[in-house]
Amino acid sequence: MTISSAPGKIILFGEHAVVYGRPALAVPVTQVHADVELSDSDRAGIWIDAPDVNLLAELNTLPSDHPLASVIHNFLFLARVSPFPNLLIKIASTIPVASGLGSGAAVSVALVRALSAHLDKQMTDTEVNAFAYEIEKLHHGTPSGIDNTVITYSKPVYFVREQPMETFRVGEPFTIVIGDTGIPAPTKESVSDVRQLWMNDNARWEAVFDGVADVSFAARRVIEEGWVDMLGTLMDENHALLQQMTVSSPELDRLVEAARSAGALGAKMSGGGRGGNMIALVDAEMAETVAKSLKEAGAKNTIITQVS
Ligand code: PMV
């Protein structure tokens, strides 16, 4: 039997602008994860058992563009696995779907790693990352590649599209509270809406993306130097720029405001937006208080995580 696990992630700075070549910072969130357990089976075929999405099916009965089937088909094809083995693939995930925590990329990474290990087709991290990016492209249109990168390497990532992966140092650990609006929001739609804005007024949105880039540059420096006090303001600035891009929502804004009122040092939405998650920077001893206020303001779930 082979098991594999991949973490969730949050984007600290730079979502959306990253699609247009600006830098973004993302970190893994190990409190949530996708887990794959793969074993040889007596039953003919490749059976997928994913109770979280109510799925128990043989691979060939699924449409070829099914997210799980596409990972398995593409892997078997690229790794030239023939004949297909009889397998049971169990998939479970605690990462909420379509919420900006990288559930799709985490399942792809865990699944391809389990398949490559079980079938003795070794893959480097670079290959796993490239594979997961191709899968992201199938389902998300024009992804920047940040999700698959931070999840594959499970390290803080300073990400610039089509550049080699770069990690960054965390000078002083800091605490983030994640608040989930509970509203699933497909990233594809918000990314496509931002593209529409950009096409209608290129100069205006390029300037907004440059504003985000300035925030991300500054944030990297601040995090590396351990100047945590300055990070909150940068988050607030980034949230205001995301609001301009129309990708925040009343629910996200309410949680961001609630976190700030409860004593967070700064807060912003995280990921594609319109729903999904927001993040708040807090002093460690304030984490529970801020999490409680987020729940009172409507958060369906909160996670406290340390970036270190
Ligand atoms: O997958 P999400 O919701 O965390 O969003 C990814 C971040 C975007 O910048 C909005 C899109 C992308 O591909 O980078």
CSV table of C-alpha atoms in Angstrom, one decimal, residues 16-17 19-20 188-200 205 209 242 245-247 272 274:
chain,number,residue,atom,x,y,z
A,16,HIS,CA,-4.9,38.0,-9.3
A,17,ALA,CA,-2.0,40.4,-10.1
A,19,VAL,CA,-1.8,36.1,-13.3
A,20,TYR,CA,-0.3,39.3,-14.9
A,188,LYS,CA,-12.1,30.6,-12.9
A,189,GLU,CA,-15.0,33.1,-12.8
A,190,SER,CA,-13.2,35.8,-10.8
A,191,VAL,CA,-10.1,35.4,-12.9
A,192,SER,CA,-12.1,35.8,-16.0
A,193,ASP,CA,-13.9,38.9,-14.7
A,194,VAL,CA,-10.6,40.6,-13.9
A,195,ARG,CA,-9.4,39.8,-17.4
A,196,GLN,CA,-12.5,41.5,-18.8
A,197,LEU,CA,-11.8,44.6,-16.7
A,198,TRP,CA,-8.2,44.5,-17.9
A,199,MET,CA,-9.1,44.2,-21.5
A,200,ASN,CA,-11.5,47.2,-21.2
A,205,TRP,CA,-5.6,47.8,-14.3
A,209,PHE,CA,-1.4,45.3,-10.5
A,242,LEU,CA,-8.6,43.5,-4.5
A,245,MET,CA,-10.7,44.5,-8.8
A,246,THR,CA,-14.2,43.6,-7.7
A,247,VAL,CA,-13.1,40.2,-6.4
A,272,GLY,CA,-9.8,33.9,-6.0
A,274,ARG,CA,-16.1,36.4,-4.2
